[in-house]
PDB file of C-alpha atoms in Angstrom:
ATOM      1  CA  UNK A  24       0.000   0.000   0.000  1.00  0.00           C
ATOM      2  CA  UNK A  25       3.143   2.640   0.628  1.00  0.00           C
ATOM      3  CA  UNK A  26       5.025   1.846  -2.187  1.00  0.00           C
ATOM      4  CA  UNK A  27       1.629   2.146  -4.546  1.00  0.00           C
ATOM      5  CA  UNK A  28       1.224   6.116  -2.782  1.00  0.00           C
ATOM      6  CA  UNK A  29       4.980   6.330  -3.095  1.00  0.00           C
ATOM      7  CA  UNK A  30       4.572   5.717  -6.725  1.00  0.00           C
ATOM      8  CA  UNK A  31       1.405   7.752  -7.065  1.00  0.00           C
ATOM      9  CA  UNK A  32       3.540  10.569  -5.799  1.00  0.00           C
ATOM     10  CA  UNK A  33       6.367  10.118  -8.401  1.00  0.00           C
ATOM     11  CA  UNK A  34       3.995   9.927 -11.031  1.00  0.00           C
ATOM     12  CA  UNK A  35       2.175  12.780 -10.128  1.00  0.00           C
ATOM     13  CA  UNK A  36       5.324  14.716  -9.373  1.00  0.00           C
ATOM     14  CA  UNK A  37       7.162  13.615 -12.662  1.00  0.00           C
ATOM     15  CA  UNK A  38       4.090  14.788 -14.938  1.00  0.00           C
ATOM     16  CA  UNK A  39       3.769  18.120 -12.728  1.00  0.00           C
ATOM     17  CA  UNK A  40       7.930  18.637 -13.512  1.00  0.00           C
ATOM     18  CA  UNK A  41       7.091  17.983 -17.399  1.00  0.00           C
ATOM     19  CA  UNK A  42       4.274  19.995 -17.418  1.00  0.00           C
ATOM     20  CA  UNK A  43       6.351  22.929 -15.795  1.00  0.00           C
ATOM     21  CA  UNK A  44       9.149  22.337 -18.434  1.00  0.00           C
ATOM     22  CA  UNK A  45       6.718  22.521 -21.374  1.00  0.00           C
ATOM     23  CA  UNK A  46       5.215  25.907 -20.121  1.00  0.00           C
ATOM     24  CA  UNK A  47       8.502  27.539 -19.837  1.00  0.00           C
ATOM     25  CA  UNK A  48       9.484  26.513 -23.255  1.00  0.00           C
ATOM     26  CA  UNK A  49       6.098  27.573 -24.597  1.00  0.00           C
ATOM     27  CA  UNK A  50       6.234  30.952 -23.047  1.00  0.00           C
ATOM     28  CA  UNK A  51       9.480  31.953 -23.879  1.00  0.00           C
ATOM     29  CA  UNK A  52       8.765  30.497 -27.749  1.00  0.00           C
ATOM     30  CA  UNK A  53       5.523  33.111 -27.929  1.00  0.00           C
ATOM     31  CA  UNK A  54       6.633  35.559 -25.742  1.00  0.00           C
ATOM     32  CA  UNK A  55       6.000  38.929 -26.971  1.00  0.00           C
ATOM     33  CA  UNK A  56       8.710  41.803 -26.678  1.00  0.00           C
ATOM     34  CA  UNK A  57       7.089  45.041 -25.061  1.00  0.00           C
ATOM     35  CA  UNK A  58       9.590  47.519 -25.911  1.00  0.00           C
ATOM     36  CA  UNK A  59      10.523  50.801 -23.253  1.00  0.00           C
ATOM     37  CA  UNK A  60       8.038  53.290 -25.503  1.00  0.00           C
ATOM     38  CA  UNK A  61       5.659  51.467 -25.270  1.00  0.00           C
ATOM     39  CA  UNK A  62       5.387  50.338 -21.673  1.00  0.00           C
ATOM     40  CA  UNK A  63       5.801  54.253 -21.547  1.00  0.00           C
ATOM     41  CA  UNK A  64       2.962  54.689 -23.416  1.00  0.00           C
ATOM     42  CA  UNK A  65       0.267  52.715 -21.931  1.00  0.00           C
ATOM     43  CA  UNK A  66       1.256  54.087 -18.725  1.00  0.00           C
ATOM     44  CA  UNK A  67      -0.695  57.876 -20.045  1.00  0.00           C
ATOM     45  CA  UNK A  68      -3.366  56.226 -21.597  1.00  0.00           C
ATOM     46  CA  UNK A  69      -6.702  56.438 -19.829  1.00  0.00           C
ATOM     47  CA  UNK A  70      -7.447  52.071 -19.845  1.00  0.00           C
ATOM     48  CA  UNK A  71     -10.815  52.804 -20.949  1.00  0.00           C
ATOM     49  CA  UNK A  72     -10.157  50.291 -23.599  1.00  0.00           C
ATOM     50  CA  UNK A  73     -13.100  51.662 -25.656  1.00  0.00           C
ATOM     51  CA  UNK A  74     -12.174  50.778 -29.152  1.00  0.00           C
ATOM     52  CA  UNK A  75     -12.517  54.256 -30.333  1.00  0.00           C
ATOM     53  CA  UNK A  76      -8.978  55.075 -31.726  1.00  0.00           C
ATOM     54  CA  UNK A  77      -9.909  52.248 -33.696  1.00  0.00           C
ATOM     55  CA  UNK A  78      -7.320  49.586 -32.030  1.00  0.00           C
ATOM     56  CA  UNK A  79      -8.328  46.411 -30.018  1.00  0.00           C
ATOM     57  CA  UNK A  80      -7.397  48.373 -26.617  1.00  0.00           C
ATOM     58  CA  UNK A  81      -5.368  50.432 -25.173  1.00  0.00           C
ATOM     59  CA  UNK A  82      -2.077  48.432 -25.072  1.00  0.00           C
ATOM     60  CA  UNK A  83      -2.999  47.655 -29.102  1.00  0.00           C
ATOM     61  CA  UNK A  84      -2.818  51.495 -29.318  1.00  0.00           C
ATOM     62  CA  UNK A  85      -0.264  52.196 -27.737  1.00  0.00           C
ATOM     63  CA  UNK A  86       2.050  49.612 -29.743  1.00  0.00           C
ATOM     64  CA  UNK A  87       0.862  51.179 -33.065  1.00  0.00           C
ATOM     65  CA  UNK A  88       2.058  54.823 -31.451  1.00  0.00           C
ATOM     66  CA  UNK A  89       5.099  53.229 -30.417  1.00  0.00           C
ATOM     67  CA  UNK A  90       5.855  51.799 -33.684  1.00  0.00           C
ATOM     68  CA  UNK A  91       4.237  54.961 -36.270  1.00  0.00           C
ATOM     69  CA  UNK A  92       6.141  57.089 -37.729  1.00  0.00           C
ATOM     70  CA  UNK A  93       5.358  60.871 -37.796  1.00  0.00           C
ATOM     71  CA  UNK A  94       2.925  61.165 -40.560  1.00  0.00           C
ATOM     72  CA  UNK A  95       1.091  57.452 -39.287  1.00  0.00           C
ATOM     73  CA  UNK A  96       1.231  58.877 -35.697  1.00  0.00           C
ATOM     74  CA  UNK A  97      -0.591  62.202 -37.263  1.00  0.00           C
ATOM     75  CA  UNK A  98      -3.472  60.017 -37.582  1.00  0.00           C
ATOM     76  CA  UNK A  99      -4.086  58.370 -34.368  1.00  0.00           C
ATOM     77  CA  UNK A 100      -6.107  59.557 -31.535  1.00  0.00           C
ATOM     78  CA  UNK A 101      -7.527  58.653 -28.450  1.00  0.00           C
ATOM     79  CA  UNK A 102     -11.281  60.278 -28.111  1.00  0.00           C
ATOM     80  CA  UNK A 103     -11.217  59.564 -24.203  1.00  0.00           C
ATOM     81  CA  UNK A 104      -7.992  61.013 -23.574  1.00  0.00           C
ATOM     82  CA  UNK A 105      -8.055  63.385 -25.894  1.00  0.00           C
ATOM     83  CA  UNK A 106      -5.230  66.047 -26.770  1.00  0.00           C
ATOM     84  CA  UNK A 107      -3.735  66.050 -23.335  1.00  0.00           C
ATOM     85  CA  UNK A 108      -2.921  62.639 -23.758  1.00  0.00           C
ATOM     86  CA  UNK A 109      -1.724  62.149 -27.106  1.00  0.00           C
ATOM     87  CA  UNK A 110       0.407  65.649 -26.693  1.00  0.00           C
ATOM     88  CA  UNK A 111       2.513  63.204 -23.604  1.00  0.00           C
ATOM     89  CA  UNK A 112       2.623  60.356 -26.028  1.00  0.00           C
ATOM     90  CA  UNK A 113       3.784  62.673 -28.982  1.00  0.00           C
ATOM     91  CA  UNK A 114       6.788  63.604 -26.246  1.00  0.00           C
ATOM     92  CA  UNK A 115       7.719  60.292 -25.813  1.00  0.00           C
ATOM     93  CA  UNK A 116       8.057  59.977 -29.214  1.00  0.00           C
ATOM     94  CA  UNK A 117       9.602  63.105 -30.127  1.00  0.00           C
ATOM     95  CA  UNK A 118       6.770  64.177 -32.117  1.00  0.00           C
ATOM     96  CA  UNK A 119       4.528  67.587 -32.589  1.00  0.00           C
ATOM     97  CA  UNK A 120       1.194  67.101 -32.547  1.00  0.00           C
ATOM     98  CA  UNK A 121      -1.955  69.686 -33.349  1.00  0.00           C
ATOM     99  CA  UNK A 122      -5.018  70.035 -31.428  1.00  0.00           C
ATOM    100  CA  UNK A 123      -8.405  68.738 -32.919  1.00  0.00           C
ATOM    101  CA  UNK A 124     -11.635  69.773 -32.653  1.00  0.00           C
ATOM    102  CA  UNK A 125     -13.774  68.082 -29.756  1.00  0.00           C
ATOM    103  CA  UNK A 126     -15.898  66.204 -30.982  1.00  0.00           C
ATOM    104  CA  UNK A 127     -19.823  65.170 -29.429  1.00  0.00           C
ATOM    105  CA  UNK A 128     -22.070  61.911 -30.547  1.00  0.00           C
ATOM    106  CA  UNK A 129     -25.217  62.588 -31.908  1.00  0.00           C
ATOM    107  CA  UNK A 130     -28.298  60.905 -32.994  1.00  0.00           C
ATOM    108  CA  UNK A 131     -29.862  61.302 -35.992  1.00  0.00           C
ATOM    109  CA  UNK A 132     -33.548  60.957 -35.088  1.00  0.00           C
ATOM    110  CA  UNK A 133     -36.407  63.061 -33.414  1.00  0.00           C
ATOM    111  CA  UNK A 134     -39.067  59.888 -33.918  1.00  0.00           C
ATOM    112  CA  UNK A 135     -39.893  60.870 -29.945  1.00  0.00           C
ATOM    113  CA  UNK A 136     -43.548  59.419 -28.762  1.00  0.00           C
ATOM    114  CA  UNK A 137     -45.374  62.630 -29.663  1.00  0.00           C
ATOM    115  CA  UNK A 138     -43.584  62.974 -33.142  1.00  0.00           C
ATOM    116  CA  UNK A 139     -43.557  59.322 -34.079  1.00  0.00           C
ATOM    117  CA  UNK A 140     -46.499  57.836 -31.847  1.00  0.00           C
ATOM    118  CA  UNK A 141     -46.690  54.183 -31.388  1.00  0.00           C
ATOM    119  CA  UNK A 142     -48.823  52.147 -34.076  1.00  0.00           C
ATOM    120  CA  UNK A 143     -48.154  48.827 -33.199  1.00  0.00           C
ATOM    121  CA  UNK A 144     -46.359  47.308 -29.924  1.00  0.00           C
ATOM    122  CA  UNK A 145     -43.161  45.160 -30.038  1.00  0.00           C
ATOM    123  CA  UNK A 146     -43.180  42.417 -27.197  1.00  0.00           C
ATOM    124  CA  UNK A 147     -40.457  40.269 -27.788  1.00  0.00           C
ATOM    125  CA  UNK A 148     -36.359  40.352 -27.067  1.00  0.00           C
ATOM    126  CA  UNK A 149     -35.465  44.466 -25.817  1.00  0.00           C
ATOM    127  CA  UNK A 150     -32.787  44.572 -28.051  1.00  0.00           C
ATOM    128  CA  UNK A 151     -32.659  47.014 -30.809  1.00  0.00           C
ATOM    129  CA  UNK A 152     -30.647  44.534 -33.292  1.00  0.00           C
ATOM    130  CA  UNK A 153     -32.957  41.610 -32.711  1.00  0.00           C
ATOM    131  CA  UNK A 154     -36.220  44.145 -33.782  1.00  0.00           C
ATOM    132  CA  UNK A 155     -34.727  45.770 -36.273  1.00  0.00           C
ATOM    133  CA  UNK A 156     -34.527  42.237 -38.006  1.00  0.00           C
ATOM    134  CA  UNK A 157     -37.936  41.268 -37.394  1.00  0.00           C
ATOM    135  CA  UNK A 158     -39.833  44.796 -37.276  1.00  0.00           C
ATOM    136  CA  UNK A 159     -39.990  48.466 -38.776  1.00  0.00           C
ATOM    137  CA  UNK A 160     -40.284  49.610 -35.298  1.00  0.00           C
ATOM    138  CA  UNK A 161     -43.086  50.308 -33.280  1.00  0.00           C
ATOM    139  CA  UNK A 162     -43.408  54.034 -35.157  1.00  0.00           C
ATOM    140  CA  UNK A 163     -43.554  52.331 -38.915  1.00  0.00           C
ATOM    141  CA  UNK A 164     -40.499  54.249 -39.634  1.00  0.00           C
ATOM    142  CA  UNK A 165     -37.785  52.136 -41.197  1.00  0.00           C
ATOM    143  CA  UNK A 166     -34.932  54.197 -40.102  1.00  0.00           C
ATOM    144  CA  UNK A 167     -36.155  55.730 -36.845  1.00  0.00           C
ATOM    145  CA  UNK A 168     -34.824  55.378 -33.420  1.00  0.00           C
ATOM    146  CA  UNK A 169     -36.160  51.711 -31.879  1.00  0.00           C
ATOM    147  CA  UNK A 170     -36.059  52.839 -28.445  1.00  0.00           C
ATOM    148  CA  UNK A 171     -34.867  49.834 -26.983  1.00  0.00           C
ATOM    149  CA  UNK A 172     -31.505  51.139 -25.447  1.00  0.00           C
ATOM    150  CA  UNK A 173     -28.974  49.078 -27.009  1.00  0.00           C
ATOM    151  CA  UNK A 174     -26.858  52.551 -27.514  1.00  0.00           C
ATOM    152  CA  UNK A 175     -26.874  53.432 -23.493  1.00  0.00           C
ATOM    153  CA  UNK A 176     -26.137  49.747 -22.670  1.00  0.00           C
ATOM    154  CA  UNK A 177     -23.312  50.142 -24.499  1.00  0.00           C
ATOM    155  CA  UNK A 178     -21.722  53.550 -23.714  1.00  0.00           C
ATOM    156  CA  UNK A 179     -19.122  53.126 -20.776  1.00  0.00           C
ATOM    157  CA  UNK A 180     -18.978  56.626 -19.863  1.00  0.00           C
ATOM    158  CA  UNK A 181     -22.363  57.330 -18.801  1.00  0.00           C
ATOM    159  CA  UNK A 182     -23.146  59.947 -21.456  1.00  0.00           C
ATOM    160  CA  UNK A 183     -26.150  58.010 -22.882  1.00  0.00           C
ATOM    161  CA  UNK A 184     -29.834  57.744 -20.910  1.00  0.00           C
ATOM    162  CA  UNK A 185     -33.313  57.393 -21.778  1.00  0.00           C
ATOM    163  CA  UNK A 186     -35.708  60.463 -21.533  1.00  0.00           C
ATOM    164  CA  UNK A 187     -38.756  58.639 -19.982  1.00  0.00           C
ATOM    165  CA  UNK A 188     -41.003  61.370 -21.991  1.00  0.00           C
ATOM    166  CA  UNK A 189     -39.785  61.355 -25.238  1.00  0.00           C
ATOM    167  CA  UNK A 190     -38.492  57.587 -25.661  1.00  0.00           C
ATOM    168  CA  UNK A 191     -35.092  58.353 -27.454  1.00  0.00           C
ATOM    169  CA  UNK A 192     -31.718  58.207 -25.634  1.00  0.00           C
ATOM    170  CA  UNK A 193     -30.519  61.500 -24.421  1.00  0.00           C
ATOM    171  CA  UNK A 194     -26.371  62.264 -24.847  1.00  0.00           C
ATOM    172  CA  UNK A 195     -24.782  64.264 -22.480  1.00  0.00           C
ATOM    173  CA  UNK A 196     -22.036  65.975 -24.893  1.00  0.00           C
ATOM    174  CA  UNK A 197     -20.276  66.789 -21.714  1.00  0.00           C
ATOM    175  CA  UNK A 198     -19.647  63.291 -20.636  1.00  0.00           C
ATOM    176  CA  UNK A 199     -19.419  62.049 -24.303  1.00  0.00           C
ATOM    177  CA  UNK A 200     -15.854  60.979 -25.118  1.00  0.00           C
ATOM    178  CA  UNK A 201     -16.450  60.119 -28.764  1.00  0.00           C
ATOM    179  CA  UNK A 202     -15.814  56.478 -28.382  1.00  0.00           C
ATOM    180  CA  UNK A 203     -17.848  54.918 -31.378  1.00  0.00           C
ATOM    181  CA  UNK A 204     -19.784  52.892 -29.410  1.00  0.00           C
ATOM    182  CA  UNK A 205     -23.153  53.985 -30.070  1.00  0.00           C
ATOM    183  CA  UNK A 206     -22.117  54.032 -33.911  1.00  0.00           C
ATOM    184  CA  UNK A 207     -20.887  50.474 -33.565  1.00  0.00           C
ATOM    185  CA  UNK A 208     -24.255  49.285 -31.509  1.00  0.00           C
ATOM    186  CA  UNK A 209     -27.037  51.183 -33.516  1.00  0.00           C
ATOM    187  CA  UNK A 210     -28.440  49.045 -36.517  1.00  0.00           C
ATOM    188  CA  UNK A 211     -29.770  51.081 -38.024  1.00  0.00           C
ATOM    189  CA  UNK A 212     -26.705  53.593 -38.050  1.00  0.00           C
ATOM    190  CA  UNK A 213     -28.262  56.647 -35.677  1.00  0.00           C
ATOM    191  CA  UNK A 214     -25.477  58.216 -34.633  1.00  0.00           C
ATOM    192  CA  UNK A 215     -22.332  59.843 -35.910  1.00  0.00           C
ATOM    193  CA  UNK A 216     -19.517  61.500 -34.362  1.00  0.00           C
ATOM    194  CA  UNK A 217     -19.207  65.430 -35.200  1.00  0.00           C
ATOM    195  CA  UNK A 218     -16.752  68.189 -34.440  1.00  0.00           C
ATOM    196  CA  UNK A 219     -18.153  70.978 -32.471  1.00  0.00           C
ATOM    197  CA  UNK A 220     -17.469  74.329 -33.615  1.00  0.00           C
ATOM    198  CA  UNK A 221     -15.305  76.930 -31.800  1.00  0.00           C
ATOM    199  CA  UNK A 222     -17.588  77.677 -29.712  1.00  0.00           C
ATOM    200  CA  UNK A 223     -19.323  74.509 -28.904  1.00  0.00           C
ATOM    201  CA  UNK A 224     -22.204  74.816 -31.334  1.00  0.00           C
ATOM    202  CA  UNK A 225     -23.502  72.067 -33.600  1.00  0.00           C
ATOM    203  CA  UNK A 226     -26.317  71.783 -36.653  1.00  0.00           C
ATOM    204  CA  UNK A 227     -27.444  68.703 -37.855  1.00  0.00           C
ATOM    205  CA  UNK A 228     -30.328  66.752 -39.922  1.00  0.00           C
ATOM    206  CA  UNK A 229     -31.940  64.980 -36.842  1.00  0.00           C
ATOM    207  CA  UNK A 230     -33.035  62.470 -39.197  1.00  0.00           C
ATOM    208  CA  UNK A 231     -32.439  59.166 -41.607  1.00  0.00           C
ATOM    209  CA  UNK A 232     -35.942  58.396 -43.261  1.00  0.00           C
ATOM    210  CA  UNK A 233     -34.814  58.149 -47.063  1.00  0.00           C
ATOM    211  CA  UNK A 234     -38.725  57.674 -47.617  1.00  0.00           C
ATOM    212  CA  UNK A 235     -40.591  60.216 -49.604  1.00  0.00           C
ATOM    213  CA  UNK A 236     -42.163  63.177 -47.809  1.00  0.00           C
ATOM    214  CA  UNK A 237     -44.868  62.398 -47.744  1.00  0.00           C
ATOM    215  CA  UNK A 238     -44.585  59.016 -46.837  1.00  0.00           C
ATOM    216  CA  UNK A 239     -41.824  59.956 -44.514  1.00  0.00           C
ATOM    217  CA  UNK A 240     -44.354  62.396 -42.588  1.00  0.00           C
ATOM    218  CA  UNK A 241     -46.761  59.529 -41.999  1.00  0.00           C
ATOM    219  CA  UNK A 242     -44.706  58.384 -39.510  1.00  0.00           C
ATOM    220  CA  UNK A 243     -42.811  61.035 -38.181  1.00  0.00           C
ATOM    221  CA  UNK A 244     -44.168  64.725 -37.901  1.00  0.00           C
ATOM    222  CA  UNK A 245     -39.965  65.625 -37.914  1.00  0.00           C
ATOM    223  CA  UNK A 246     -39.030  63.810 -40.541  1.00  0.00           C
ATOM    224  CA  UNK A 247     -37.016  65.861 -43.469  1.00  0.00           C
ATOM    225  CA  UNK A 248     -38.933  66.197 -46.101  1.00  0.00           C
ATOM    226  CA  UNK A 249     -36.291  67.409 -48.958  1.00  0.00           C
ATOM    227  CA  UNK A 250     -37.725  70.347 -49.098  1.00  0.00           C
ATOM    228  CA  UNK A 251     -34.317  72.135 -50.112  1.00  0.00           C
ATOM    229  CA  UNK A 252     -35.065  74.995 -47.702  1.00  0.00           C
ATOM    230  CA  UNK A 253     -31.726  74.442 -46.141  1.00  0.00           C
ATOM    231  CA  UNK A 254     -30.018  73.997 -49.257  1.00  0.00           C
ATOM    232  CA  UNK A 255     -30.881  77.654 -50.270  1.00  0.00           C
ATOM    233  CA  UNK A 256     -29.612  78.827 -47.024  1.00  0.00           C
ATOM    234  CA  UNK A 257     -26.062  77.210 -47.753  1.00  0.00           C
ATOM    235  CA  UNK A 258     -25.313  75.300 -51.250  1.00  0.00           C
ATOM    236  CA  UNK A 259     -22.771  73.477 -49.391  1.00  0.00           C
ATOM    237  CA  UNK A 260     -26.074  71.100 -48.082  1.00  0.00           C
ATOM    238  CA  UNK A 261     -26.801  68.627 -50.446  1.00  0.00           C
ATOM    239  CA  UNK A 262     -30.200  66.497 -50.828  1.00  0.00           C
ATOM    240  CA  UNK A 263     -29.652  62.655 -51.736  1.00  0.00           C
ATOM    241  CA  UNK A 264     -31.693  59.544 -51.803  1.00  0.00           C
ATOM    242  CA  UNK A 265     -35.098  62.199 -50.704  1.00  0.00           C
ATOM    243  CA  UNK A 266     -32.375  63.082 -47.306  1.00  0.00           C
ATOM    244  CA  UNK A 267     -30.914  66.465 -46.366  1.00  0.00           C
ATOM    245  CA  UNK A 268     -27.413  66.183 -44.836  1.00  0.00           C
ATOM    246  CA  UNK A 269     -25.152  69.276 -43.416  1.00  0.00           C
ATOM    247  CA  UNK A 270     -21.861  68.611 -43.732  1.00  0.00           C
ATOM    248  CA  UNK A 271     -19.502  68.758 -40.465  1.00  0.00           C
ATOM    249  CA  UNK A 272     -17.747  71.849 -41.558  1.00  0.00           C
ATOM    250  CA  UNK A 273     -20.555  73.989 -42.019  1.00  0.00           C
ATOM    251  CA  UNK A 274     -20.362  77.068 -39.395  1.00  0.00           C
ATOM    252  CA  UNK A 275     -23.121  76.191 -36.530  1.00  0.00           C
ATOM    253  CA  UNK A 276     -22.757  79.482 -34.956  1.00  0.00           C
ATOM    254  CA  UNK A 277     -22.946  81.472 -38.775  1.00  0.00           C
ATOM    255  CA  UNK A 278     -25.696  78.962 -39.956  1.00  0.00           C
ATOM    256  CA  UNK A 279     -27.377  77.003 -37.305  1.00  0.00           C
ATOM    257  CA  UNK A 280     -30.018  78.786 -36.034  1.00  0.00           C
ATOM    258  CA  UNK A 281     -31.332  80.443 -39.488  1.00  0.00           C
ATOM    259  CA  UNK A 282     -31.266  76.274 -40.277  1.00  0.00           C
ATOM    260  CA  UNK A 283     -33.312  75.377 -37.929  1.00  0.00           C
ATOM    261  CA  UNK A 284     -35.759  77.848 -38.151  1.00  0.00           C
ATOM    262  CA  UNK A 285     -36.481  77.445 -41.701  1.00  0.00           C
ATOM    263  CA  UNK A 286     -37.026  73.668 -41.188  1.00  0.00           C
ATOM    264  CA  UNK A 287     -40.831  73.500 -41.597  1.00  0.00           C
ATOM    265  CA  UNK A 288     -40.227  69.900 -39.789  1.00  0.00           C
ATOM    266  CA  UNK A 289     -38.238  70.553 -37.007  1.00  0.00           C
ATOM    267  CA  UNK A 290     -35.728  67.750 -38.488  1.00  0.00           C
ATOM    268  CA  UNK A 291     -32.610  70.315 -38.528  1.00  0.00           C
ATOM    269  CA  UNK A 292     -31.296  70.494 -34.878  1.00  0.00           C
ATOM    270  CA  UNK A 293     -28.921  73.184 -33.868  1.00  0.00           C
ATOM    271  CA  UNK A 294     -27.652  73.462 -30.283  1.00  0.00           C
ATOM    272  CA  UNK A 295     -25.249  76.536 -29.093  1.00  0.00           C
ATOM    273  CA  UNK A 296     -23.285  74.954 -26.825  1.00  0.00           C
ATOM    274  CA  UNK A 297     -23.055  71.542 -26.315  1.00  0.00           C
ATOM    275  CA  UNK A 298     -20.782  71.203 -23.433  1.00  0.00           C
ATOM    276  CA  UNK A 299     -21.897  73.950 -21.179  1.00  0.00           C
TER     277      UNK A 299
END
């Protein structure tokens, strides 16, 4: 009976001693280097690891910096970090780098309960992906906001909630970091990420219906109707596919109000100052 433990314990030992010996020779086989600049770099970067520069993470990110040259590194960001961070990373790496324009999600829908009132009722899976495949929304609008909250389920940063009256998500600009995630989670493609201008104002078309006016007004009182209103306010504004869309470099604080104003629908939105 002792010399069957005995061996038990040599046997047990002797595979634990192999196993060990494999698992060194594995990890030093696919061990990967982390070079100085780069352990430098992750330590300034925020660890949100969002996604939104567009890398798997933040240590992904800040390998690529560590590895760009000056023109590649020109084109990488961090939204939550912003130009405070990526000015320290540009001294690690010798580099100048310019300050960009903030930059605020927004979403590209009024289809509230009194503009887009409820014609049918959805009761299956709350999730906006798994309606949009099986339903036009409880509106009728193809392209309007599903309410379901798949955008503020997603957003780490807490700059996405539901307004309880209206029944679209509500973003806080001044909690808004620009990550992408809403853009990534909406499918129906809601919300895009737009510079503010110098002083913090914004205009957009509130809206995605590519339905006829008429049509489009069926379901939505704010839908756009191409009118070209806001076309003959600036030329820049362009109407394709029966859908009004300002470009982001178009002066909110020169053009935004007249804009929205002159929207007989109420689908231009223009907001002063975003982040207070």
């Amino acid at each position: 009976m002792t010399n069957l433990i005995l061996l038990n314990i040599m046997i047990l030992g002797g595979t634990a001693l192999v196993a060990s010996f494999v698992l060194y020779f594995v990890s030093k086989k696919f061990m990967v280097e982390t070079d100085e600049t780069t352990v430098k770099i992750v330590d300034v970067l925020p660890q949100a690891n969002c996604g939104g520069c567009g890398k798997a993470g933040c240590a992904d990110f800040a390998s690529a910096c560590a590895k760009a040259d000056a023109d590649t590194f020109a084109n990488y960001y961090c939204p939550v970090g912003g130009h405070a961070v990526m000015q320290k990373i540009a001294e690690i790496k010798g580099f100048e780098t310019t300050e960009k324009a903030p930059t605020t999600a927004v979403l590209l829908c009024r289809g509230s309960c009194q503009n887009a009132p409820a014609k049918v009722v959805y009761d299956a899976v709350s999730s906006c992906r798994v309606a949009n495949r099986i339903s036009s929304g409880q509106s009728g609008c193809p392209d309007g906001c599903l309410r379901l909250g798949d955008c503020i389920k997603s957003c780490k940063f807490g700059a996405l909630s539901l307004n309880e009256e209206t029944g679209l998500p509500e973003i806080d600009s001044r909690k808004c970091v620009s990550c992408g995630a809403c853009v990534k989670v909406c499918p129906r493609g809601l919300f895009e990420i737009r510079p503010l201008s110098v002083n913090g104002g914004i205009v957009y078309v509130a809206c995605r219906n590519k339905q006829k006016g008429a049509t489009a007004r069926k379901n939505c009182k704010a839908a756009c109707i191409a009118c070209m209103k806001c076309n003959k306010i600036n030329e820049q504004i362009k109407i394709d596919n029966n859908l009004s869309y300002i470009p982001a470099d178009i002066d909110a604080e020169k053009y935004g109000a007249e804009l929205a104003q002159n929207c007989p629908t109420g689908a231009i939105v223009y907001k002063e100052n975003v982040r207070g």
